[in-house]
Each structure stands twice: as C-alpha cells, then as structure tokens.
Amino acid sequence: MILWSLLPLTAFWLLFLLERKQRAAHGGHAYAPGDWMMNLSGFFMQGVAVPLSGYWLATQFFPEIWPAAKGILPLGIIGAFLLNFVVVDFLYYLQHRAFHKIPELWRLHAPHHYSPTVNIWAT
C-alpha cells in the first residue's frame, strides 16, 4: 500500500524533470523568487495539506462520529478508488468555481491564472 501512495509524488517529479529539460532545451521562462513562493505554497496546499486532511477525515474524524458507517459501501479497492476519484474531482471543481465567483477567494486564486507559463507548477 505504501508504494501506491508514492505514485502521485513520483508522477509530479517526473513531470517536473521533463518540463525542466524541455525548458532548458528551448530557452524557456525562469520563475522569479515570488513566483516560486506562490507555486510552492500552492503545491503544499494541494499536494500535502488537502490529502492529509482527507486522510485524517477518513481515518479519524468520520469513524469517530459515525462508527456504524464502516463497511456501508462494500466497493473493494477499485470501486473505492473510482468513487473517491470522481467525488474528489467534483469537489475540486466546486472549489475552483467558488474561487472564481467569490471576490475574497478570487484574490487568492488569481495568481494561478497569471502564471507566465502553463506547467506542473501552475496547475
């Protein structure tokens, strides 16, 4: 199970290295220090804080407040993955819509749209 958890991190670093190689070959844009801080904070939130929060909710919070729900959806690992993939993707979509519609959230979200290049960091 540990190996499955390394897949997103491995994919991120592989894409990062490929983009870096391509940028060097084509004389691409280098980020300013402020851009690096913005990108790293976004990566931390989306790549560390959100997944850890979801893990804590699933393993600590929900079992504590609703213990009878354990095993309520006997989907197996593939079904659970697909359900989680669709639900999490939909929640990210709703979050993204909220960031565009609510002015206070838009101020936090706008730099994502102003990135000088579209790459793994700007996602």
Coordinates of C-alpha atoms in Angstrom, one line a residue:
M1 CA 0.0 0.0 0.0
I2 CA 2.9 2.4 0.7
L3 CA 4.0 2.1 -3.0
W4 CA 0.6 3.3 -4.2
S5 CA 0.9 6.4 -2.0
L6 CA 4.2 7.3 -3.7
L7 CA 2.6 7.3 -7.2
P8 CA 1.5 11.0 -7.2
L9 CA 4.8 12.2 -5.9
T10 CA 6.7 10.1 -8.4
A11 CA 4.5 11.5 -11.2
F12 CA 5.0 15.0 -10.0
W13 CA 8.8 14.8 -10.0
L14 CA 8.8 13.0 -13.4
L15 CA 6.8 15.8 -14.9
F16 CA 8.9 18.4 -13.2
L17 CA 12.1 17.0 -14.6
L18 CA 10.7 16.6 -18.1
E19 CA 9.4 20.2 -18.1
R20 CA 12.8 21.4 -16.8
K21 CA 14.6 19.6 -19.5
Q22 CA 12.2 20.9 -22.2
R23 CA 12.6 24.5 -20.8
A24 CA 16.4 24.3 -20.9
A25 CA 16.3 23.0 -24.5
H26 CA 14.0 25.7 -25.7
G27 CA 15.3 28.6 -23.6
G28 CA 12.1 28.9 -21.6
H29 CA 11.0 31.2 -18.9
A30 CA 12.6 31.1 -15.4
Y31 CA 10.4 31.9 -12.4
A32 CA 11.1 34.9 -10.2
P33 CA 11.5 34.3 -6.4
G34 CA 8.0 35.5 -5.7
D35 CA 6.6 33.0 -8.3
W36 CA 8.5 30.2 -6.6
M37 CA 6.9 31.1 -3.2
M38 CA 3.5 31.2 -4.7
N39 CA 4.0 27.9 -6.6
L40 CA 5.4 26.1 -3.6
S41 CA 2.6 27.3 -1.3
G42 CA 0.0 26.1 -3.9
F43 CA 1.9 22.7 -4.2
F44 CA 1.9 22.4 -0.4
M45 CA -1.8 23.1 -0.1
Q46 CA -2.9 20.8 -3.0
G47 CA -0.2 18.2 -2.6
V48 CA 0.2 17.9 1.2
A49 CA -2.4 19.7 3.2
V50 CA -5.5 18.7 1.3
P51 CA -4.5 14.9 1.0
L52 CA -3.5 14.8 4.7
S53 CA -6.8 16.5 5.7
G54 CA -8.7 13.9 3.6
Y55 CA -6.8 11.1 5.2
W56 CA -7.5 12.4 8.7
L57 CA -11.2 12.9 8.0
A58 CA -11.4 9.3 6.6
T59 CA -9.4 7.5 9.3
Q60 CA -10.0 9.6 12.4
F61 CA -12.9 12.0 12.2
F62 CA -15.7 10.1 10.4
P63 CA -15.1 6.8 12.2
E64 CA -15.4 8.6 15.5
I65 CA -18.6 10.5 14.7
W66 CA -20.3 7.7 12.6
P67 CA -18.8 4.3 13.6
A68 CA -21.8 2.4 12.1
A69 CA -20.8 3.7 8.6
K70 CA -17.8 1.4 8.5
G71 CA -18.3 -1.0 5.6
I72 CA -21.5 0.6 4.4
L73 CA -20.3 0.7 0.8
P74 CA -18.5 -2.6 0.1
L75 CA -16.9 -1.4 -3.1
G76 CA -13.5 -3.0 -2.9
I77 CA -10.3 -1.1 -3.6
I78 CA -11.1 -0.4 -7.3
G79 CA -14.6 0.8 -6.6
A80 CA -13.4 2.9 -3.7
F81 CA -10.7 4.4 -5.8
L82 CA -13.1 5.3 -8.6
L83 CA -15.7 6.7 -6.3
N84 CA -13.1 8.8 -4.4
F85 CA -11.6 9.9 -7.7
V86 CA -14.9 11.2 -9.1
V87 CA -16.0 12.7 -5.8
V88 CA -12.7 14.4 -5.1
D89 CA -12.5 15.7 -8.7
F90 CA -16.0 17.1 -8.4
L91 CA -15.2 18.8 -5.1
Y92 CA -12.1 20.4 -6.6
Y93 CA -14.3 21.6 -9.5
L94 CA -16.8 23.2 -7.0
Q95 CA -13.8 24.7 -5.1
H96 CA -12.5 26.2 -8.3
R97 CA -15.9 27.6 -9.3
A98 CA -16.1 29.2 -5.8
F99 CA -12.6 30.7 -6.2
H100 CA -13.8 32.4 -9.4
K101 CA -17.2 33.6 -8.0
I102 CA -16.3 34.9 -4.5
P103 CA -14.2 38.1 -4.6
E104 CA -12.2 37.3 -1.4
L105 CA -11.3 33.9 -2.8
W106 CA -10.6 35.2 -6.3
R107 CA -7.8 37.4 -4.8
L108 CA -6.1 34.2 -3.5
H109 CA -6.7 32.3 -6.7
A110 CA -5.9 34.8 -9.4
P111 CA -2.1 34.3 -9.4
H112 CA -2.8 30.7 -10.7
H113 CA -4.2 32.3 -13.9
Y114 CA -1.5 34.8 -14.3
S115 CA 1.4 32.3 -14.5
P116 CA 3.7 33.2 -17.4
T117 CA 3.9 29.5 -18.4
V118 CA 1.5 26.6 -18.1
N119 CA 3.3 23.7 -16.5
I120 CA 3.2 21.4 -13.4
W121 CA 3.6 24.4 -11.0
A122 CA 0.8 26.5 -12.5
T123 CA -1.8 23.7 -12.0

